[in-house]
PDB file of C-alpha atoms in Angstrom:
ATOM      1  CA  GLN T   1      14.458   5.794  -7.836  1.00  0.00           C
ATOM      2  CA  GLN T   2      13.304   2.868  -5.741  1.00  0.00           C
ATOM      3  CA  GLN T   3      13.422   4.140  -2.204  1.00  0.00           C
ATOM      4  CA  VAL T   4      12.477   0.880  -0.506  1.00  0.00           C
ATOM      5  CA  LYS T   5      14.079  -2.317  -1.748  1.00  0.00           C
ATOM      6  CA  GLN T   6      12.483  -5.602  -0.687  1.00  0.00           C
ATOM      7  CA  SER T   7      13.819  -9.129  -0.957  1.00  0.00           C
ATOM      8  CA  PRO T   8      13.246 -11.888  -1.793  1.00  0.00           C
ATOM      9  CA  GLN T   9      10.571 -11.577  -4.463  1.00  0.00           C
ATOM     10  CA  SER T  10       9.211 -14.977  -3.493  1.00  0.00           C
ATOM     11  CA  LEU T  11       9.743 -17.338  -0.618  1.00  0.00           C
ATOM     12  CA  ILE T  12       8.702 -20.906   0.043  1.00  0.00           C
ATOM     13  CA  VAL T  13       8.884 -22.332   3.554  1.00  0.00           C
ATOM     14  CA  GLN T  14       7.605 -25.425   5.242  1.00  0.00           C
ATOM     15  CA  LYS T  15       4.939 -25.302   7.913  1.00  0.00           C
ATOM     16  CA  GLY T  16       6.545 -24.512  11.240  1.00  0.00           C
ATOM     17  CA  GLY T  17       9.549 -22.833   9.661  1.00  0.00           C
ATOM     18  CA  ILE T  18      10.718 -19.244   9.910  1.00  0.00           C
ATOM     19  CA  SER T  19       9.972 -16.811   7.099  1.00  0.00           C
ATOM     20  CA  ILE T  20      12.293 -13.823   6.764  1.00  0.00           C
ATOM     21  CA  ILE T  21      11.701 -10.863   4.471  1.00  0.00           C
ATOM     22  CA  ASN T  22      14.153  -7.998   4.238  1.00  0.00           C
ATOM     23  CA  CYS T  23      13.824  -4.358   3.285  1.00  0.00           C
ATOM     24  CA  ALA T  24      16.294  -1.528   2.854  1.00  0.00           C
ATOM     25  CA  TYR T  25      15.542   2.156   2.537  1.00  0.00           C
ATOM     26  CA  GLU T  26      17.440   5.193   1.362  1.00  0.00           C
ATOM     27  CA  ASN T  27      15.599   8.221   2.715  1.00  0.00           C
ATOM     28  CA  THR T  28      16.798   8.965   6.234  1.00  0.00           C
ATOM     29  CA  ALA T  29      13.678  11.079   6.818  1.00  0.00           C
ATOM     30  CA  PHE T  30      11.570   7.913   6.958  1.00  0.00           C
ATOM     31  CA  ASP T  31      10.463   7.316  10.527  1.00  0.00           C
ATOM     32  CA  TYR T  32       7.583   4.872  10.324  1.00  0.00           C
ATOM     33  CA  PHE T  33       7.912   1.396   8.839  1.00  0.00           C
ATOM     34  CA  PRO T  34       4.779  -0.732   8.461  1.00  0.00           C
ATOM     35  CA  TRP T  35       4.367  -4.169   6.977  1.00  0.00           C
ATOM     36  CA  TYR T  36       1.240  -5.011   5.010  1.00  0.00           C
ATOM     37  CA  GLN T  37      -0.198  -8.438   4.233  1.00  0.00           C
ATOM     38  CA  GLN T  38      -2.270  -8.981   1.123  1.00  0.00           C
ATOM     39  CA  PHE T  39      -4.330 -12.042   0.256  1.00  0.00           C
ATOM     40  CA  PRO T  40      -5.494 -12.657  -3.317  1.00  0.00           C
ATOM     41  CA  GLY T  41      -8.480 -10.524  -4.210  1.00  0.00           C
ATOM     42  CA  LYS T  42      -8.102  -8.357  -1.130  1.00  0.00           C
ATOM     43  CA  GLY T  43      -6.505  -5.050  -0.364  1.00  0.00           C
ATOM     44  CA  PRO T  44      -3.373  -4.872   1.782  1.00  0.00           C
ATOM     45  CA  ALA T  45      -3.937  -4.910   5.539  1.00  0.00           C
ATOM     46  CA  LEU T  46      -1.594  -3.559   8.189  1.00  0.00           C
ATOM     47  CA  LEU T  47       0.237  -6.403   9.919  1.00  0.00           C
ATOM     48  CA  ILE T  48       2.748  -4.723  12.187  1.00  0.00           C
ATOM     49  CA  ALA T  49       4.692  -1.470  12.261  1.00  0.00           C
ATOM     50  CA  ILE T  50       7.773  -0.035  13.934  1.00  0.00           C
ATOM     51  CA  ARG T  51       9.350   3.338  14.590  1.00  0.00           C
ATOM     52  CA  PRO T  52      13.150   3.713  14.645  1.00  0.00           C
ATOM     53  CA  ASP T  53      13.378   4.391  18.359  1.00  0.00           C
ATOM     54  CA  VAL T  54      13.191   0.630  18.977  1.00  0.00           C
ATOM     55  CA  SER T  55      15.214  -2.161  17.392  1.00  0.00           C
ATOM     56  CA  GLU T  56      12.566  -4.850  17.585  1.00  0.00           C
ATOM     57  CA  LYS T  57       8.814  -5.208  17.877  1.00  0.00           C
ATOM     58  CA  LYS T  58       6.971  -8.450  18.351  1.00  0.00           C
ATOM     59  CA  GLU T  59       3.298  -9.218  17.915  1.00  0.00           C
ATOM     60  CA  GLY T  60       2.462 -12.871  18.256  1.00  0.00           C
ATOM     61  CA  ARG T  61       4.391 -14.825  15.653  1.00  0.00           C
ATOM     62  CA  PHE T  62       5.400 -11.674  13.764  1.00  0.00           C
ATOM     63  CA  THR T  63       8.541  -9.699  14.618  1.00  0.00           C
ATOM     64  CA  ILE T  64      10.076  -6.633  13.006  1.00  0.00           C
ATOM     65  CA  SER T  65      13.810  -6.129  13.447  1.00  0.00           C
ATOM     66  CA  PHE T  66      15.131  -2.655  12.709  1.00  0.00           C
ATOM     67  CA  ASN T  67      18.716  -1.549  12.072  1.00  0.00           C
ATOM     68  CA  LYS T  68      18.793   2.233  11.813  1.00  0.00           C
ATOM     69  CA  SER T  69      22.502   2.554  11.003  1.00  0.00           C
ATOM     70  CA  ALA T  70      22.204   0.072   8.131  1.00  0.00           C
ATOM     71  CA  LYS T  71      18.851   1.502   7.051  1.00  0.00           C
ATOM     72  CA  GLN T  72      17.383  -1.973   7.002  1.00  0.00           C
ATOM     73  CA  PHE T  73      14.405  -3.680   8.551  1.00  0.00           C
ATOM     74  CA  SER T  74      13.037  -7.170   8.329  1.00  0.00           C
ATOM     75  CA  LEU T  75       9.934  -9.206   9.060  1.00  0.00           C
ATOM     76  CA  HIS T  76      10.256 -12.568  10.766  1.00  0.00           C
ATOM     77  CA  ILE T  77       7.325 -14.955  10.826  1.00  0.00           C
ATOM     78  CA  MET T  78       7.880 -17.680  13.376  1.00  0.00           C
ATOM     79  CA  ASP T  79       6.142 -21.057  13.156  1.00  0.00           C
ATOM     80  CA  SER T  80       4.889 -20.194   9.667  1.00  0.00           C
ATOM     81  CA  GLN T  81       1.461 -21.573   8.806  1.00  0.00           C
ATOM     82  CA  PRO T  82      -0.256 -22.244   5.461  1.00  0.00           C
ATOM     83  CA  GLY T  83      -2.688 -19.444   6.349  1.00  0.00           C
ATOM     84  CA  ASP T  84       0.267 -17.035   6.282  1.00  0.00           C
ATOM     85  CA  SER T  85       0.596 -17.608   2.535  1.00  0.00           C
ATOM     86  CA  ALA T  86       0.150 -14.129   1.092  1.00  0.00           C
ATOM     87  CA  THR T  87       2.065 -11.244  -0.401  1.00  0.00           C
ATOM     88  CA  TYR T  88       3.907  -9.096   2.112  1.00  0.00           C
ATOM     89  CA  PHE T  89       4.856  -5.494   1.517  1.00  0.00           C
ATOM     90  CA  CYS T  90       7.200  -3.383   3.561  1.00  0.00           C
ATOM     91  CA  ALA T  91       6.692   0.358   3.463  1.00  0.00           C
ATOM     92  CA  ALA T  92       8.135   3.566   4.801  1.00  0.00           C
ATOM     93  CA  LEU T  93       6.763   6.975   5.664  1.00  0.00           C
ATOM     94  CA  ASN T  94       8.048  10.362   6.723  1.00  0.00           C
ATOM     95  CA  SER T  95       5.420  11.094   9.341  1.00  0.00           C
ATOM     96  CA  GLY T  96       6.735  14.604   9.819  1.00  0.00           C
ATOM     97  CA  GLY T  97       5.671  15.529   6.342  1.00  0.00           C
ATOM     98  CA  SER T  98       2.454  17.347   5.579  1.00  0.00           C
ATOM     99  CA  ASN T  99       1.135  14.589   3.403  1.00  0.00           C
ATOM    100  CA  TYR T 100       0.502  10.893   3.682  1.00  0.00           C
ATOM    101  CA  LYS T 101       2.558   9.010   1.148  1.00  0.00           C
ATOM    102  CA  LEU T 102       3.676   5.505   1.906  1.00  0.00           C
ATOM    103  CA  THR T 103       6.563   4.235  -0.175  1.00  0.00           C
ATOM    104  CA  PHE T 104       6.201   0.490  -0.670  1.00  0.00           C
ATOM    105  CA  GLY T 105       8.634  -2.260  -1.469  1.00  0.00           C
ATOM    106  CA  LYS T 106       7.707  -4.432  -4.432  1.00  0.00           C
ATOM    107  CA  GLY T 107       6.400  -7.261  -2.325  1.00  0.00           C
ATOM    108  CA  THR T 108       7.284 -10.816  -1.380  1.00  0.00           C
ATOM    109  CA  LEU T 109       5.035 -13.717  -2.274  1.00  0.00           C
ATOM    110  CA  LEU T 110       5.192 -16.142   0.636  1.00  0.00           C
ATOM    111  CA  THR T 111       4.063 -19.719   0.221  1.00  0.00           C
ATOM    112  CA  VAL T 112       3.920 -21.936   3.285  1.00  0.00           C
ATOM    113  CA  ASN T 113       3.673 -25.608   2.411  1.00  0.00           C
ATOM    114  CA  PRO T 114       1.713 -27.882   4.743  1.00  0.00           C
TER     115      PRO T 114
ATOM    116  CA  LYS U   1     -18.000  -0.249  11.137  1.00  0.00           C
ATOM    117  CA  ALA U   2     -17.900  -0.471   7.354  1.00  0.00           C
ATOM    118  CA  GLY U   3     -14.531  -0.612   5.675  1.00  0.00           C
ATOM    119  CA  VAL U   4     -13.292   1.223   2.621  1.00  0.00           C
ATOM    120  CA  THR U   5     -15.639   0.612  -0.286  1.00  0.00           C
ATOM    121  CA  GLN U   6     -14.529   0.813  -3.891  1.00  0.00           C
ATOM    122  CA  THR U   7     -16.682   0.655  -6.968  1.00  0.00           C
ATOM    123  CA  PRO U   8     -16.718  -0.831  -9.474  1.00  0.00           C
ATOM    124  CA  ARG U   9     -14.709  -3.913  -8.512  1.00  0.00           C
ATOM    125  CA  TYR U  10     -13.993  -4.928 -12.084  1.00  0.00           C
ATOM    126  CA  LEU U  11     -14.175  -3.094 -15.355  1.00  0.00           C
ATOM    127  CA  ILE U  12     -12.975  -3.479 -18.914  1.00  0.00           C
ATOM    128  CA  LYS U  13     -12.275  -0.524 -21.162  1.00  0.00           C
ATOM    129  CA  THR U  14     -10.658   0.003 -24.522  1.00  0.00           C
ATOM    130  CA  ARG U  15      -7.738   2.231 -25.368  1.00  0.00           C
ATOM    131  CA  GLY U  16      -8.638   5.883 -25.616  1.00  0.00           C
ATOM    132  CA  GLN U  17     -11.620   5.655 -23.304  1.00  0.00           C
ATOM    133  CA  GLN U  18     -11.792   7.245 -19.891  1.00  0.00           C
ATOM    134  CA  VAL U  19     -12.741   5.720 -16.562  1.00  0.00           C
ATOM    135  CA  THR U  20     -13.920   6.968 -13.182  1.00  0.00           C
ATOM    136  CA  LEU U  21     -13.395   4.962 -10.009  1.00  0.00           C
ATOM    137  CA  SER U  22     -15.111   5.669  -6.729  1.00  0.00           C
ATOM    138  CA  CYS U  23     -14.030   5.266  -3.126  1.00  0.00           C
ATOM    139  CA  SER U  24     -15.974   5.647   0.112  1.00  0.00           C
ATOM    140  CA  PRO U  25     -13.629   5.872   3.095  1.00  0.00           C
ATOM    141  CA  ILE U  26     -14.260   4.592   6.569  1.00  0.00           C
ATOM    142  CA  SER U  27     -16.668   6.873   8.390  1.00  0.00           C
ATOM    143  CA  GLY U  28     -14.767   9.693  10.068  1.00  0.00           C
ATOM    144  CA  HIS U  29     -11.652   9.305   7.940  1.00  0.00           C
ATOM    145  CA  ARG U  30     -10.750  12.492   6.126  1.00  0.00           C
ATOM    146  CA  SER U  31      -7.645  11.356   4.272  1.00  0.00           C
ATOM    147  CA  VAL U  32      -8.011   9.302   1.114  1.00  0.00           C
ATOM    148  CA  SER U  33      -5.085   7.992  -0.905  1.00  0.00           C
ATOM    149  CA  TRP U  34      -4.981   6.173  -4.202  1.00  0.00           C
ATOM    150  CA  TYR U  35      -2.423   3.584  -5.268  1.00  0.00           C
ATOM    151  CA  GLN U  36      -1.852   1.682  -8.468  1.00  0.00           C
ATOM    152  CA  GLN U  37      -0.812  -1.941  -8.089  1.00  0.00           C
ATOM    153  CA  THR U  38       0.786  -3.882 -10.929  1.00  0.00           C
ATOM    154  CA  PRO U  39       2.852  -7.091 -10.887  1.00  0.00           C
ATOM    155  CA  GLY U  40       5.918  -5.308 -12.211  1.00  0.00           C
ATOM    156  CA  GLN U  41       5.868  -2.071 -10.245  1.00  0.00           C
ATOM    157  CA  GLY U  42       4.113  -3.097  -7.064  1.00  0.00           C
ATOM    158  CA  LEU U  43       2.176  -0.415  -5.194  1.00  0.00           C
ATOM    159  CA  GLN U  44       2.710   3.062  -6.525  1.00  0.00           C
ATOM    160  CA  PHE U  45       1.291   6.213  -4.959  1.00  0.00           C
ATOM    161  CA  LEU U  46      -1.054   8.223  -7.133  1.00  0.00           C
ATOM    162  CA  PHE U  47      -2.352  11.014  -4.904  1.00  0.00           C
ATOM    163  CA  GLU U  48      -3.729  11.836  -1.488  1.00  0.00           C
ATOM    164  CA  TYR U  49      -6.630  14.049  -0.523  1.00  0.00           C
ATOM    165  CA  PHE U  50      -7.497  15.595   2.794  1.00  0.00           C
ATOM    166  CA  SER U  51     -10.529  17.805   3.330  1.00  0.00           C
ATOM    167  CA  GLU U  52     -11.126  18.084  -0.422  1.00  0.00           C
ATOM    168  CA  THR U  53      -7.549  19.256  -1.068  1.00  0.00           C
ATOM    169  CA  GLN U  54      -4.923  17.291  -2.929  1.00  0.00           C
ATOM    170  CA  ARG U  55      -1.999  17.142  -0.531  1.00  0.00           C
ATOM    171  CA  ASN U  56       0.441  15.159  -2.611  1.00  0.00           C
ATOM    172  CA  LYS U  57       0.737  13.633  -6.050  1.00  0.00           C
ATOM    173  CA  GLY U  58       2.853  10.775  -7.306  1.00  0.00           C
ATOM    174  CA  ASN U  59       4.757  10.527 -10.569  1.00  0.00           C
ATOM    175  CA  PHE U  60       1.893   9.803 -12.903  1.00  0.00           C
ATOM    176  CA  PRO U  61       0.935  11.708 -16.052  1.00  0.00           C
ATOM    177  CA  GLY U  62      -1.800  14.305 -16.027  1.00  0.00           C
ATOM    178  CA  ARG U  63      -4.228  11.755 -17.446  1.00  0.00           C
ATOM    179  CA  PHE U  64      -4.633  10.587 -13.878  1.00  0.00           C
ATOM    180  CA  SER U  65      -6.690  12.914 -11.750  1.00  0.00           C
ATOM    181  CA  GLY U  66      -8.807  12.787  -8.671  1.00  0.00           C
ATOM    182  CA  ARG U  67     -11.020  14.716  -6.369  1.00  0.00           C
ATOM    183  CA  GLN U  68     -12.559  14.490  -2.949  1.00  0.00           C
ATOM    184  CA  PHE U  69     -16.003  15.570  -1.929  1.00  0.00           C
ATOM    185  CA  SER U  70     -17.186  17.232   1.252  1.00  0.00           C
ATOM    186  CA  ASN U  71     -18.298  13.863   2.654  1.00  0.00           C
ATOM    187  CA  SER U  72     -14.721  12.561   2.128  1.00  0.00           C
ATOM    188  CA  ARG U  73     -15.753  10.267  -0.703  1.00  0.00           C
ATOM    189  CA  SER U  74     -13.216  10.328  -3.509  1.00  0.00           C
ATOM    190  CA  GLU U  75     -13.089   9.629  -7.191  1.00  0.00           C
ATOM    191  CA  MET U  76     -10.184   9.133  -9.530  1.00  0.00           C
ATOM    192  CA  ASN U  77     -10.320   9.518 -13.255  1.00  0.00           C
ATOM    193  CA  VAL U  78      -8.050   8.210 -15.970  1.00  0.00           C
ATOM    194  CA  SER U  79      -8.475   9.722 -19.399  1.00  0.00           C
ATOM    195  CA  THR U  80      -7.252   8.467 -22.762  1.00  0.00           C
ATOM    196  CA  LEU U  81      -6.628   4.983 -21.417  1.00  0.00           C
ATOM    197  CA  GLU U  82      -3.509   3.094 -22.450  1.00  0.00           C
ATOM    198  CA  LEU U  83      -2.807  -0.632 -22.274  1.00  0.00           C
ATOM    199  CA  GLY U  84      -0.305   0.045 -19.498  1.00  0.00           C
ATOM    200  CA  ASP U  85      -3.040   1.472 -17.296  1.00  0.00           C
ATOM    201  CA  SER U  86      -4.326  -2.049 -16.675  1.00  0.00           C
ATOM    202  CA  ALA U  87      -3.909  -2.487 -12.946  1.00  0.00           C
ATOM    203  CA  LEU U  88      -5.567  -2.846  -9.589  1.00  0.00           C
ATOM    204  CA  TYR U  89      -6.412   0.603  -8.268  1.00  0.00           C
ATOM    205  CA  LEU U  90      -6.503   0.717  -4.508  1.00  0.00           C
ATOM    206  CA  CYS U  91      -8.044   3.355  -2.334  1.00  0.00           C
ATOM    207  CA  ALA U  92      -6.988   3.763   1.273  1.00  0.00           C
ATOM    208  CA  SER U  93      -8.308   5.940   4.036  1.00  0.00           C
ATOM    209  CA  SER U  94      -6.744   7.216   7.207  1.00  0.00           C
ATOM    210  CA  LEU U  95      -7.929   9.081  10.240  1.00  0.00           C
ATOM    211  CA  ASN U  96      -5.152  11.625   9.905  1.00  0.00           C
ATOM    212  CA  THR U  97      -2.859  12.888   7.257  1.00  0.00           C
ATOM    213  CA  GLY U  98       0.671  11.970   8.247  1.00  0.00           C
ATOM    214  CA  GLY U  99       1.184  11.938  11.986  1.00  0.00           C
ATOM    215  CA  LEU U 100       1.286   9.234  14.546  1.00  0.00           C
ATOM    216  CA  ALA U 101      -1.622   7.020  13.542  1.00  0.00           C
ATOM    217  CA  GLY U 102       0.131   5.721  10.508  1.00  0.00           C
ATOM    218  CA  GLU U 103      -2.444   3.151   9.558  1.00  0.00           C
ATOM    219  CA  LEU U 104      -3.880   3.067   6.098  1.00  0.00           C
ATOM    220  CA  PHE U 105      -7.032   1.028   5.627  1.00  0.00           C
ATOM    221  CA  PHE U 106      -7.279  -0.288   2.087  1.00  0.00           C
ATOM    222  CA  GLY U 107     -10.302  -1.209   0.050  1.00  0.00           C
ATOM    223  CA  GLU U 108     -10.365  -4.320  -2.103  1.00  0.00           C
ATOM    224  CA  GLY U 109      -9.582  -2.345  -5.211  1.00  0.00           C
ATOM    225  CA  SER U 110     -10.958  -1.764  -8.663  1.00  0.00           C
ATOM    226  CA  ARG U 111      -9.406  -4.023 -11.262  1.00  0.00           C
ATOM    227  CA  LEU U 112      -9.151  -2.207 -14.574  1.00  0.00           C
ATOM    228  CA  THR U 113      -8.391  -4.032 -17.786  1.00  0.00           C
ATOM    229  CA  VAL U 114      -7.636  -1.959 -20.876  1.00  0.00           C
ATOM    230  CA  LEU U 115      -7.981  -3.758 -24.207  1.00  0.00           C
TER     231      LEU U 115
END
């Protein structure tokens, strides 16, 4: 059972454009939703995260939008740059649990053309 | 402050062999998690350790095992290797287990190729 569904699998945008990656989850116990960025040959690194008590969180060019009723959240990258080219993973966690198990989406390979 | 260190970075094994991967978490982090990353399945949770105790285990066969030492360093072992075990194995550490911090710090992984 895939608990976090991520789309699209790959995305190509032009420099300066907006990149949008979507995720949907099933487990209503999830209450922490991070996004990770992974460059080739590196491990994933936390980019931005949100909790469901807010509908939007912005950090620089990166924004998470969260729709609790639809059980969906998305990552928007404004003014996309070639340096943003990477694989992006959404994830979800039940922080009230006694263990630390992030459930990841399958990733989106973003390519930003110069 | 040093990040999460994984060794070895690359290794090649043959079917039926066993392998041990090592992870040194960030100093002060007591939670260590392991994930398997493959192109088809993405990042899949293997197990998590906190204070030398396995707190949770993913849906992997018993050939996959791990342990954590008193200094928080962790090892994972895969016995009787299969071709499908070829993957990037990622270790991640966290200050807490669950809770508000929420941030996992990943190492660069150990890339295992099974021939």
